[in-house]
CSV table of C-alpha atoms in Angstrom, one decimal:
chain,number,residue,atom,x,y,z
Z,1,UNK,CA,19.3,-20.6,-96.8
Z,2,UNK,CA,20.0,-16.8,-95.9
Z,3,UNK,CA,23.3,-15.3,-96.2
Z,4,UNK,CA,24.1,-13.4,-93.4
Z,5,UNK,CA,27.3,-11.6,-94.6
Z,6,UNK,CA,30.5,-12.6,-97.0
Z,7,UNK,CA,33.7,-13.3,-96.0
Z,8,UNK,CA,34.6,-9.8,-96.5
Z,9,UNK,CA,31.6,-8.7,-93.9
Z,10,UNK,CA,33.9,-10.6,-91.6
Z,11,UNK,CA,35.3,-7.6,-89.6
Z,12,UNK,CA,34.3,-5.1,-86.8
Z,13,UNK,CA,33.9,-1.2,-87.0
Z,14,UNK,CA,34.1,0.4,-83.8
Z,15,UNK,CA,35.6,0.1,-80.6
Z,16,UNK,CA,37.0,-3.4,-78.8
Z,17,UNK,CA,36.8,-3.8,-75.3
Z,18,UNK,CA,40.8,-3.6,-74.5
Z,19,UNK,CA,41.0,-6.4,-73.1
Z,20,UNK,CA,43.6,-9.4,-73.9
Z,21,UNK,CA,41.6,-12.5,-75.7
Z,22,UNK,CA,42.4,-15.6,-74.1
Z,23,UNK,CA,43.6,-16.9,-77.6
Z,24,UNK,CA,44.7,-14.5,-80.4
Z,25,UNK,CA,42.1,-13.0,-82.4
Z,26,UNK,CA,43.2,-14.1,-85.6
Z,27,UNK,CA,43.9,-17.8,-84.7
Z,28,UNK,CA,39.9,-17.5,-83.5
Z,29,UNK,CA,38.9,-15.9,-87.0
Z,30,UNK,CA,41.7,-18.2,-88.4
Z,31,UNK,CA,39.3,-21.2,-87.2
Z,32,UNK,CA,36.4,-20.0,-88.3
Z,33,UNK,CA,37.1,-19.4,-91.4
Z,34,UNK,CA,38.1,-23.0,-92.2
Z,35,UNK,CA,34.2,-23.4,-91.9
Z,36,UNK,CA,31.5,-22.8,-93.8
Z,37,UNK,CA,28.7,-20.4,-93.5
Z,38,UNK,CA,25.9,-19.9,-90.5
Z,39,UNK,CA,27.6,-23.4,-89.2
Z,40,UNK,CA,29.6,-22.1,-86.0
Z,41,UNK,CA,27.7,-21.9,-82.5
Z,42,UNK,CA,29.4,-19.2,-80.3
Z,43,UNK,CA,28.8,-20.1,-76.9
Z,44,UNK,CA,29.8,-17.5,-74.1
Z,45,UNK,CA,27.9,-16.2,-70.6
Z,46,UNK,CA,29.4,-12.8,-70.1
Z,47,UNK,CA,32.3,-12.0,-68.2
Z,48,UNK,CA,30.4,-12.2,-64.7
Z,49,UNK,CA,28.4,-15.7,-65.4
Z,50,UNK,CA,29.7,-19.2,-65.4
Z,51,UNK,CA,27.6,-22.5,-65.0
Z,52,UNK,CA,27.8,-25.1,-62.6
Z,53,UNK,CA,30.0,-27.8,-62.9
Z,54,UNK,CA,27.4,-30.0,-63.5
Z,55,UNK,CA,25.9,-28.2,-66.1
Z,56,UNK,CA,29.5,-27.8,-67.9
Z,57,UNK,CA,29.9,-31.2,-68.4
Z,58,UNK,CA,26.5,-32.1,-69.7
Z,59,UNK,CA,27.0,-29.0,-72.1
Z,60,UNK,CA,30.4,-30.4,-73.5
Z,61,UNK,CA,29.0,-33.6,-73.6
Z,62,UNK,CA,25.6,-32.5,-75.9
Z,63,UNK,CA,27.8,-29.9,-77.9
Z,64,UNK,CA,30.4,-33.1,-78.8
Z,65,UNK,CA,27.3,-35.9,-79.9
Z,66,UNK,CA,25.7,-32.9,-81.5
Z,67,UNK,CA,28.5,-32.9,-83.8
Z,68,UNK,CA,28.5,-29.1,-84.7
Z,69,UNK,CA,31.6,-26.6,-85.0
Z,70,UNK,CA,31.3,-24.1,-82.1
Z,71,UNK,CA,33.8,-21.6,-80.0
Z,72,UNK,CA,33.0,-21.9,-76.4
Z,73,UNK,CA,34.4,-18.7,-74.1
Z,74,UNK,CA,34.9,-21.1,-71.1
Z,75,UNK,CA,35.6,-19.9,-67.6
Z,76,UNK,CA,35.5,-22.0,-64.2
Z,77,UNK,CA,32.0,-23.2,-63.0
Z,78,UNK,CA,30.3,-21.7,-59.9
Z,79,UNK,CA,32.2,-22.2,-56.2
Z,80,UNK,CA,35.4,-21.1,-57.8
Z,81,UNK,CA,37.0,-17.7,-58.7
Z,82,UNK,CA,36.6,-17.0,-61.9
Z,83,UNK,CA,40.4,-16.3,-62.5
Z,84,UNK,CA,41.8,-18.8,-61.6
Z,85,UNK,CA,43.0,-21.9,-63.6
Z,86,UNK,CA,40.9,-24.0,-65.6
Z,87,UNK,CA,40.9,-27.6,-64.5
Z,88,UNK,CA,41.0,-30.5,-67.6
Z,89,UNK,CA,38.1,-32.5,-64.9
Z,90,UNK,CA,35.8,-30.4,-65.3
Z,91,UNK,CA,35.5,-31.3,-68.6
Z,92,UNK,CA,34.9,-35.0,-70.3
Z,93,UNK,CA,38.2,-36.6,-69.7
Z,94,UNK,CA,40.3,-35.6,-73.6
Z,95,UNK,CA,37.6,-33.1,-74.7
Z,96,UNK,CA,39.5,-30.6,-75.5
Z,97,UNK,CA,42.6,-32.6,-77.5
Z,98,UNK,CA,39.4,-34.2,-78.9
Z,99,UNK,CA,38.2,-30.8,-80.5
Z,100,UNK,CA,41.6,-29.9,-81.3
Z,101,UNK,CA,42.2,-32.9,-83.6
Z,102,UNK,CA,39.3,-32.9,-85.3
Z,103,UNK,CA,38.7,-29.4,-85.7
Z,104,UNK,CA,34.7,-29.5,-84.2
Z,105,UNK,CA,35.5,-27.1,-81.6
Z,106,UNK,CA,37.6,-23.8,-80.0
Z,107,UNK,CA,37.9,-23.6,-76.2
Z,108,UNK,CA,38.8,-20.1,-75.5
Z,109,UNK,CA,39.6,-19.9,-71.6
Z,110,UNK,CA,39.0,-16.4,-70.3
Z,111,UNK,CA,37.9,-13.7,-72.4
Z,112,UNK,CA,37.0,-13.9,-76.2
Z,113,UNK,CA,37.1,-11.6,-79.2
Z,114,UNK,CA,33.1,-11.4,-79.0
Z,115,UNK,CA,32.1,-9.2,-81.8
Z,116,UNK,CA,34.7,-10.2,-84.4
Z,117,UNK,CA,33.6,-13.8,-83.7
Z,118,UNK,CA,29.6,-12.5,-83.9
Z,119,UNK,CA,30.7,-10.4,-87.4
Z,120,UNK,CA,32.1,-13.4,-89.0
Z,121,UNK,CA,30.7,-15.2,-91.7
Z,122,UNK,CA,30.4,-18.7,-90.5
Z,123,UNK,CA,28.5,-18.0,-87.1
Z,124,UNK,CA,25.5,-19.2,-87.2
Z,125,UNK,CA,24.0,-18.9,-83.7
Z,126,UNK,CA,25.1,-17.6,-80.0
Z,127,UNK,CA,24.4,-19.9,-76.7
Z,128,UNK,CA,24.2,-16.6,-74.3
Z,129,UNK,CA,23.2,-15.8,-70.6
Z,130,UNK,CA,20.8,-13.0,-72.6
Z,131,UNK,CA,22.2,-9.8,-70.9
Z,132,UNK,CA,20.8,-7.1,-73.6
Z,133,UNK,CA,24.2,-5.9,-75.1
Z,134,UNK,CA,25.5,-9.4,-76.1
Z,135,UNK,CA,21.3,-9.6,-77.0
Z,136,UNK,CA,21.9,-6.4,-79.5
Z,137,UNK,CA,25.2,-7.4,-80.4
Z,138,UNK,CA,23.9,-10.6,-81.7
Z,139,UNK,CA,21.0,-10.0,-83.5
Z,140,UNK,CA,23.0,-6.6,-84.9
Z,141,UNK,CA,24.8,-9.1,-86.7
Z,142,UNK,CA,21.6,-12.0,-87.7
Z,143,UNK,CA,22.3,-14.0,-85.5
Z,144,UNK,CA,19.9,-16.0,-83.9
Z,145,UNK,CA,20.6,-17.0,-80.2
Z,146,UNK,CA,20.0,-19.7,-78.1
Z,147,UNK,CA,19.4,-18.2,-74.4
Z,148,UNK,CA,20.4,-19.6,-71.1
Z,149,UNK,CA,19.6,-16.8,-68.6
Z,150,UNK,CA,21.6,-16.4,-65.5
Z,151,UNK,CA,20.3,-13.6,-63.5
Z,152,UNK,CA,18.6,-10.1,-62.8
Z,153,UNK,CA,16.3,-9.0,-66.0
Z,154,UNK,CA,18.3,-12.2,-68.5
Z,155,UNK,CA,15.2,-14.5,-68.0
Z,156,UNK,CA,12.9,-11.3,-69.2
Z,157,UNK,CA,14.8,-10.7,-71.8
Z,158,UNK,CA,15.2,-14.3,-72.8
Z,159,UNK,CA,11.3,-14.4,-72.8
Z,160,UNK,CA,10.8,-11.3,-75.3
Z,161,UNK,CA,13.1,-13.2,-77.4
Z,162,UNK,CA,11.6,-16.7,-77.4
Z,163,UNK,CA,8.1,-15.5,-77.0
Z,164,UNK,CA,8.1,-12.0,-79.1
Z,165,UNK,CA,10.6,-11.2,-81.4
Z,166,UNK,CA,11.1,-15.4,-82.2
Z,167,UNK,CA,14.7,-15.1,-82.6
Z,168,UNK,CA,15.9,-17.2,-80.0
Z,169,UNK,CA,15.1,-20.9,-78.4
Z,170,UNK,CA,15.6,-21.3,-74.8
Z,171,UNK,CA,17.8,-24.0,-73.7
Z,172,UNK,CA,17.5,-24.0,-69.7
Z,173,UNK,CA,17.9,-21.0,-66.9
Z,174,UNK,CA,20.2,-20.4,-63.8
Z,175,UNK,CA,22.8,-22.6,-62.5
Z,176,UNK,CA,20.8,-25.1,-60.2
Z,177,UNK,CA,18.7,-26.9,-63.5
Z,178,UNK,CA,19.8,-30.8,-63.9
Z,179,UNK,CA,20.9,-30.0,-67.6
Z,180,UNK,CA,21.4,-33.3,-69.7
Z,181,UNK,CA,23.4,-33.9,-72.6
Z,182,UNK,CA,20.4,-35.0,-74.9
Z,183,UNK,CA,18.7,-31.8,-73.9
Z,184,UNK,CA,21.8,-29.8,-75.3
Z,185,UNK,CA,22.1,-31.8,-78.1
Z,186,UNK,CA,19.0,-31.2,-79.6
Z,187,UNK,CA,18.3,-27.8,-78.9
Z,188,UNK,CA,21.8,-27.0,-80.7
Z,189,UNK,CA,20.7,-28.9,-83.6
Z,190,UNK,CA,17.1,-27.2,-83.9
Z,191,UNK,CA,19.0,-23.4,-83.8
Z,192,UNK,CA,21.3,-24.7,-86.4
Z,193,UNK,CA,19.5,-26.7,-88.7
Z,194,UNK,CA,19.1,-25.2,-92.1
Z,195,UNK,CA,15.6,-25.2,-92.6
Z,196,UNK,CA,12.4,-25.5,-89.7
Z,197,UNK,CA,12.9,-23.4,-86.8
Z,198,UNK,CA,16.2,-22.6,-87.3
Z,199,UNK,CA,15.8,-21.0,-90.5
Z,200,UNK,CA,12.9,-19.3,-89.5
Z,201,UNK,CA,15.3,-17.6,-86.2
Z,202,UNK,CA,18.0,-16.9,-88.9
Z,203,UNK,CA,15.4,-15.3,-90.9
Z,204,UNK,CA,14.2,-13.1,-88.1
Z,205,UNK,CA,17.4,-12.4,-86.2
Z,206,UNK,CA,18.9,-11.1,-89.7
Z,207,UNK,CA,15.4,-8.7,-89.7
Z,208,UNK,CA,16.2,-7.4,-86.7
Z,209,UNK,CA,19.9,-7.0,-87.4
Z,210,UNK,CA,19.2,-4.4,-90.5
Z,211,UNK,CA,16.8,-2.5,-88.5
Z,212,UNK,CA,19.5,-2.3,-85.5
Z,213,UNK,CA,22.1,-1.5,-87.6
Z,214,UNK,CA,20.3,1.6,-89.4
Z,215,UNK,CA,18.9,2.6,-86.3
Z,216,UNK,CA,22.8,3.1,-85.1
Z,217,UNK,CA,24.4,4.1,-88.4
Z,218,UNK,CA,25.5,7.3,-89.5
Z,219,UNK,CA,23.0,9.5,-91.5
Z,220,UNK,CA,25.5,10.3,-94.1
Z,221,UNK,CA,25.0,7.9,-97.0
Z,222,UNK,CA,27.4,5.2,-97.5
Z,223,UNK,CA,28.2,4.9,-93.8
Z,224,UNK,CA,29.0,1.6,-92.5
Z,225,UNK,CA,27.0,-0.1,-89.7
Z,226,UNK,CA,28.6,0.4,-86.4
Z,227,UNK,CA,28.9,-2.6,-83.7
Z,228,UNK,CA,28.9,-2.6,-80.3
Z,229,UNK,CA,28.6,1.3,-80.0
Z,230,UNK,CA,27.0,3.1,-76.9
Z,231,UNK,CA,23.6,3.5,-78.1
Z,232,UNK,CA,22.9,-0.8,-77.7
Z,233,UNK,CA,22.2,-0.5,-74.1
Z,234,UNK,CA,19.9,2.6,-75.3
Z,235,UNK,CA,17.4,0.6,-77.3
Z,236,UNK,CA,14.3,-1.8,-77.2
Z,237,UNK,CA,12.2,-2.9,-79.5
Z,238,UNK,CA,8.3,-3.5,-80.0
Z,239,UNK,CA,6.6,-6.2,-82.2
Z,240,UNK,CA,3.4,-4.3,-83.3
Z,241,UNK,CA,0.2,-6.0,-83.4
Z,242,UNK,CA,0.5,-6.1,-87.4
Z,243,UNK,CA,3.7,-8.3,-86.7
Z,244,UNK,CA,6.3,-5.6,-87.8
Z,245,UNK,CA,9.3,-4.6,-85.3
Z,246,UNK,CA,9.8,-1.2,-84.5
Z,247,UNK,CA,13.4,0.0,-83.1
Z,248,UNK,CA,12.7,2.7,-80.3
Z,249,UNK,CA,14.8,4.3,-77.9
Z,250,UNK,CA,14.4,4.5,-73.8
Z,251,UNK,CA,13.1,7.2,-71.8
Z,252,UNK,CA,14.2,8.1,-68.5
Z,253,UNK,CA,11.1,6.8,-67.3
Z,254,UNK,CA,10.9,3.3,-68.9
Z,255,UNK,CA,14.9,3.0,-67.6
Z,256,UNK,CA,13.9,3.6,-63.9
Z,257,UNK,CA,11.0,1.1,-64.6
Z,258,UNK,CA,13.8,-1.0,-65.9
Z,259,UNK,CA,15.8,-0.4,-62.9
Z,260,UNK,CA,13.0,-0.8,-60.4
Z,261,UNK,CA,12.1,-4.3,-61.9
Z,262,UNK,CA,15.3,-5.8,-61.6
Z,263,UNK,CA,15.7,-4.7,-58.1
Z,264,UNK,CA,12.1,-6.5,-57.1
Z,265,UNK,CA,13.4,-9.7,-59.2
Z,266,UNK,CA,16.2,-9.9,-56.8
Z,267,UNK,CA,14.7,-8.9,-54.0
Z,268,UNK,CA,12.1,-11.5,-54.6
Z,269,UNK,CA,15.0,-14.2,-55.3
Z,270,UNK,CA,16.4,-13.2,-52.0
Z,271,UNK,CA,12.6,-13.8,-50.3
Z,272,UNK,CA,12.8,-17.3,-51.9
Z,273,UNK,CA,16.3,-18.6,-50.8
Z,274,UNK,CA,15.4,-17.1,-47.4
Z,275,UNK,CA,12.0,-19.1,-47.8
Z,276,UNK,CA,13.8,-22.1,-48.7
Z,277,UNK,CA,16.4,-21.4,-46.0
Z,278,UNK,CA,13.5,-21.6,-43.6
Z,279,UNK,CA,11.5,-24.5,-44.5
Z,280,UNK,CA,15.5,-26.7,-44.6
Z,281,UNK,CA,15.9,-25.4,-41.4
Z,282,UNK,CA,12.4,-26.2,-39.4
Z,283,UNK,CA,13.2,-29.6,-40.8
Z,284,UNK,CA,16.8,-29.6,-39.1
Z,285,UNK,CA,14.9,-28.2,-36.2
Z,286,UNK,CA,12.2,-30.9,-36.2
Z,287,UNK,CA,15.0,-33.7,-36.4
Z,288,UNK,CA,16.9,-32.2,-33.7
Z,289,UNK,CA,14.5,-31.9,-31.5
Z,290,UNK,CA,13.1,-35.8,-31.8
Z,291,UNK,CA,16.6,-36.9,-31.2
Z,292,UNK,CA,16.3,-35.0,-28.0
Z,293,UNK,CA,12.8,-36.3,-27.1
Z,294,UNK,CA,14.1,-39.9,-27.6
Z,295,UNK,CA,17.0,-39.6,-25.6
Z,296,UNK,CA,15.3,-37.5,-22.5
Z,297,UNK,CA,13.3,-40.7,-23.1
Z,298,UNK,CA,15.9,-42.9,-22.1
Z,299,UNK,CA,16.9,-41.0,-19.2
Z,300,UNK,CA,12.9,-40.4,-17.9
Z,301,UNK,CA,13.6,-37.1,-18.2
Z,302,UNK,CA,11.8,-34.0,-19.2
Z,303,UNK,CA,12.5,-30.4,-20.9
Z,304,UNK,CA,10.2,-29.2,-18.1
Z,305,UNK,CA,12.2,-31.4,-15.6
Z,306,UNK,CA,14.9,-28.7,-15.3
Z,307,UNK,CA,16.1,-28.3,-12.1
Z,308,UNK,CA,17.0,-24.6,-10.8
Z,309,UNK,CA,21.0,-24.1,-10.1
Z,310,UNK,CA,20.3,-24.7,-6.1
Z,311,UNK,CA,18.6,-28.1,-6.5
Z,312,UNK,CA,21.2,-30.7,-6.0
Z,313,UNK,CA,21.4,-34.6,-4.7
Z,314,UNK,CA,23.1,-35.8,-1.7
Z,315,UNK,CA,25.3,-39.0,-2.6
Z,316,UNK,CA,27.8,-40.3,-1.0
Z,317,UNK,CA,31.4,-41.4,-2.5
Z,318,UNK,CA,33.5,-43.7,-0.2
Z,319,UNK,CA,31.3,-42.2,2.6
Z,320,UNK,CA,32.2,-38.8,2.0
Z,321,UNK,CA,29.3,-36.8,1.2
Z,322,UNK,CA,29.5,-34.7,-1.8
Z,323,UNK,CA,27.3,-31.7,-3.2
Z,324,UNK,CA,26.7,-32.9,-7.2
Z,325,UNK,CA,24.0,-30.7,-9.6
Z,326,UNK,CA,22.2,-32.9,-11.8
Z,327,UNK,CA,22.4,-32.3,-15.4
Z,328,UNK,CA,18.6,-31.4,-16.6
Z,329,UNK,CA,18.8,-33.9,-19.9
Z,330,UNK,CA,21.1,-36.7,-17.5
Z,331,UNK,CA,18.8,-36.9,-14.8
Z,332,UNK,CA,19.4,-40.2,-12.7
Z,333,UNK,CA,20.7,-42.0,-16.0
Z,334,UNK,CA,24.4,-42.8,-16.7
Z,335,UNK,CA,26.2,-40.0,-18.4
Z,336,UNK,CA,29.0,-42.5,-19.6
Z,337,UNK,CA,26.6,-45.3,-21.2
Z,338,UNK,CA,27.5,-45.1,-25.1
Z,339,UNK,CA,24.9,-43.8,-27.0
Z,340,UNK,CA,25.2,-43.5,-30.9
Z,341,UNK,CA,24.7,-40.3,-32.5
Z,342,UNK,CA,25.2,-39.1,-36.3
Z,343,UNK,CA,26.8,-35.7,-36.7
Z,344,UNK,CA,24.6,-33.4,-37.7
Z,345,UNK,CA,24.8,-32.3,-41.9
Z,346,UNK,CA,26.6,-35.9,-42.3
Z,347,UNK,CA,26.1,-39.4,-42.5
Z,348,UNK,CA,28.3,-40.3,-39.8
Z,349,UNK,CA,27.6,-42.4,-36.8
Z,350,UNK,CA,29.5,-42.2,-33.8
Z,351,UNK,CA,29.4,-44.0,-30.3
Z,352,UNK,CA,29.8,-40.9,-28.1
Z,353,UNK,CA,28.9,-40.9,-24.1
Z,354,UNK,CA,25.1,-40.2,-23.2
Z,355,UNK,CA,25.9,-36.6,-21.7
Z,356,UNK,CA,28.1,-35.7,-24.8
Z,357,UNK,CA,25.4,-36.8,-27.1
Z,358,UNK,CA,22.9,-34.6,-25.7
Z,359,UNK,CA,25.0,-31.7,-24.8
Z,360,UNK,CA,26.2,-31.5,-28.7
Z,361,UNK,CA,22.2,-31.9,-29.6
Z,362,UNK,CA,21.3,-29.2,-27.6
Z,363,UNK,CA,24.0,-26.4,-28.7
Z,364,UNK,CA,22.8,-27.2,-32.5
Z,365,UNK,CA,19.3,-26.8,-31.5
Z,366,UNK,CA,19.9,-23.3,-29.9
Z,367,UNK,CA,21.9,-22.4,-32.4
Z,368,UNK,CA,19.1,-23.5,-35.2
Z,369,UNK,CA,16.2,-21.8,-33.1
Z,370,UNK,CA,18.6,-18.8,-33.1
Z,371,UNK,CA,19.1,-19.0,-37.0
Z,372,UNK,CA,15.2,-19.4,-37.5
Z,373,UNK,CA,14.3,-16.5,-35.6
Z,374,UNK,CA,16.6,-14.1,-37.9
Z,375,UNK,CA,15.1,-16.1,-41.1
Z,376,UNK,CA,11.6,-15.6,-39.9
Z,377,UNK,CA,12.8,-11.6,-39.5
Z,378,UNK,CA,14.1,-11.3,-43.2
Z,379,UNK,CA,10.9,-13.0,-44.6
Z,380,UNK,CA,8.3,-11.2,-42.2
Z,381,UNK,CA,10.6,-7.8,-44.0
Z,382,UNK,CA,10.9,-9.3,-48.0
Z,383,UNK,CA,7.2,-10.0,-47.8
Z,384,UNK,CA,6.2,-6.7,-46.7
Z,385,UNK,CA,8.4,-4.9,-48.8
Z,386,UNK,CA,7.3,-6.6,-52.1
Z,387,UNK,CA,3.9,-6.3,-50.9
Z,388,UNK,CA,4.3,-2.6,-51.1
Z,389,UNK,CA,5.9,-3.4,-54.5
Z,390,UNK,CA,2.5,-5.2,-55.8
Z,391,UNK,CA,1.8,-2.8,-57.9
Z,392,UNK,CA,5.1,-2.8,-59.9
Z,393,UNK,CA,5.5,-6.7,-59.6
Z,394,UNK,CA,2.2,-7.5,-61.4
Z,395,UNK,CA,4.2,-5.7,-64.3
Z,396,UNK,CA,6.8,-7.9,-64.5
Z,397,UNK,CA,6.4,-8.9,-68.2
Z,398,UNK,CA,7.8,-8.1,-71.7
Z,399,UNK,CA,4.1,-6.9,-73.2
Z,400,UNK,CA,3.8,-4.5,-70.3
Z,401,UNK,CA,7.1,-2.8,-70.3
Z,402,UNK,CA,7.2,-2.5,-74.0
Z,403,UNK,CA,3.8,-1.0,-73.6
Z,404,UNK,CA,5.0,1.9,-71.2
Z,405,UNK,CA,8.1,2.5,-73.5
Z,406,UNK,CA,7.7,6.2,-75.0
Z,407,UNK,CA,8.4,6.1,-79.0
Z,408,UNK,CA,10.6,8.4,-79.3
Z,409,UNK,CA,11.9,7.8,-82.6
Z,410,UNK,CA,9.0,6.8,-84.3
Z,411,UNK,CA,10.3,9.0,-87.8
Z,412,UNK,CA,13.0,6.5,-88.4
Z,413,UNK,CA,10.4,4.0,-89.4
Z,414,UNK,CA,8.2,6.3,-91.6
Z,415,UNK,CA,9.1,6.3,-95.4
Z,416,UNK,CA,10.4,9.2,-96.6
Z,417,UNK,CA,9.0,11.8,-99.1
């Protein structure tokens, strides 16, 4: 097994964030250290991500059968604010009293002492969202990760680090996957198994940490290795063709590369919702517009049947004669007669009078045609403008952007004289 640091290794060396832990740092380094080494799985998905709750309670389902020690940073799941309170249901029913009494698990709610928990001994892996400062944080430290991307460039860099660098294991991406508790369980168990895949992550995360760290430390000798400083969000890394890892820095052109890709992935995620949007609503459409067809049906009437506002029918009412327009959908048939209808985004049936029926029909479709015809706008304008981003879209892949990456510090890897 590798050691990734002593006890004594178990502290941090640079700046904190300033921000008040949801539990007391030393009660969270208290925890850990009544565990042993490389057998702690941080879990935590940045202070702007949460999962669904779906996905929270398959996750605290797989991470309880899995039967591995781990600190989870928890926050609400999507569809509520992040700040507010935490609610005990979305959770199994006793999980956390559960993980209290027998000491298998930490829930932290709000924010959570991230690198001392990373710099301590007994971590042995990091569930993440794979935004590239808890990536360098991490793997600064040996620590292997197991990625659940969330958004913008995560699922690019979760890629590099499955696919690349082999430091990481992917357990599922964004917050509308059907995650399953045997799916968790497993995947926790291959990134903290001792030996196999595991080991072999361990072996190359703690690679990658000693490069990091003497890419960031000090050049006076003796100088400790800093963590979490500035220049993290300044560096990449390539895996050369002869299978060793270089530590590079960024260019301003590679960054605006950087930039420019992330705003085509969202740009494109916003061309599929709207996609998506499109096709649910030409279906909403289509159903509408049969209900209409079958009641005009019943009243033998037709869309193309409208009369103009100065048609009208002569009847007479206790022999009084009286002016009536006749509704275009109605026609000669009984506006009263009850006619069932279901509500429209529900499953609800209702007996409602023939002319209400319609009438409510009608109104949705007009508003739906309305809602199609800005749709089929925002498409007709994400498809052109990614089209005129083909060029930079084809690009969209680890190999390529470490490729256009200028090596800027190449001397740090040469041996000195």
């Amino acid at each position: 097994m590798i050691s990734k640091k002593t006890s004594s290794d178990s502290r941090i060396i640079g700046p904190h964030s300033g921000r008040e832990p949801g539990l007391p740092t030393e009660k969270c380094l208290e925890w850990m250290d009544s565990h042993s080494e490389c057998s702690v799985l941080y879990i935590s998905f940045g202070s702007q991500n949460t999962i669904s709750p779906s996905q929270m309670m398959a996750l605290a389902m797989g991470l309880e059968e899995s039967g591995k020690p781990f600190i989870w940073c928890i926050r609400p799941p999507t569809g509520f604010d992040l700040k507010s309170e935490f609610r005990t249901e979305w959770l199994p029913k006793g999980f956390e009293k559960r993980m209290n009494e027998t000491n298998q698990g930490l829930v932290v709610h709000g924010w959570a002492p991230q690198l001392d928990i990373l710099c301590h001994r007994s971590t042995g892996a990091f569930l993440s969202h794979c935004g590239w400062n808890s990536v360098v944080e991490s793997l600064s430290q040996g620590v292997p990760i197991i990625g659940w991307p969330l958004a913008a460039e995560q699922g690019y860099n979760s890629k590099m680090l499955v696919e690349e660098m082999g430091v990481s294991i992917e357990l599922t991406r964004g917050t509308q996957s059907n995650l399953v508790k045997e799916d968790v369980k497993k995947v926790v168990n291959i990134a903290m198994e001792k030996e196999g895949k595991g080991e072999e992550m361990r072996r190359k995360a703690v690679d990658m940490g000693e490069l990091i760290r003497a890419a960031i430390s000090d050049e006076e000798e003796g100088s400790p290795p800093l963590c979490g400083t500035k220049p993290f969000a300044e560096l990449s890394v390539l895996r050369l063709r002869s299978g060793s890892i270089l530590l590079i820095e960024m260019d301003e052109t590679m960054k605006e590369f950087q930039k420019k890709l992330v705003e085509v992935e969202i740009e494109a995620e916003n061309f599929l919702l709207a996609r998506n949007q499109l096709v649910e609503n030409d279906r909403l459409r289509n159903s509408n517009r049969e209900a209409l067809t079958a009641l005009r049906k019943m009243a033998k009437t037709t869309k193309s049947s409208v009369p103009s506002p100065f048609e009208s029918l002569m009847r007479d009412i206790e022999s009084i004669p009286l002016v009536k327009e006749v509704c275009s959908t109605c026609g000669d048939h009984d506006p009263k007669e009850k006619t069932w209808l279901m509500f429209p985004g529900t499953d609800v049936f209702a007996g409602v009078p023939f002319h209400a029926a319609h009438t409510i029909l009608e109104k949705e479709q007009t508003l739906l045609d309305f809602e199609a015809k800005k749709l089929q706008s925002y498409v007709k304008e994400k498809s052109l403008w990614i089209s005129e981003k083909g060029v930079l879209a084809d690009k969209i892949s680890p190999g390529v952007l470490r490729s256009l990456v200028t090596l800027t510090n190449q001397g740090k890897t040469e041996e000195k004289d």
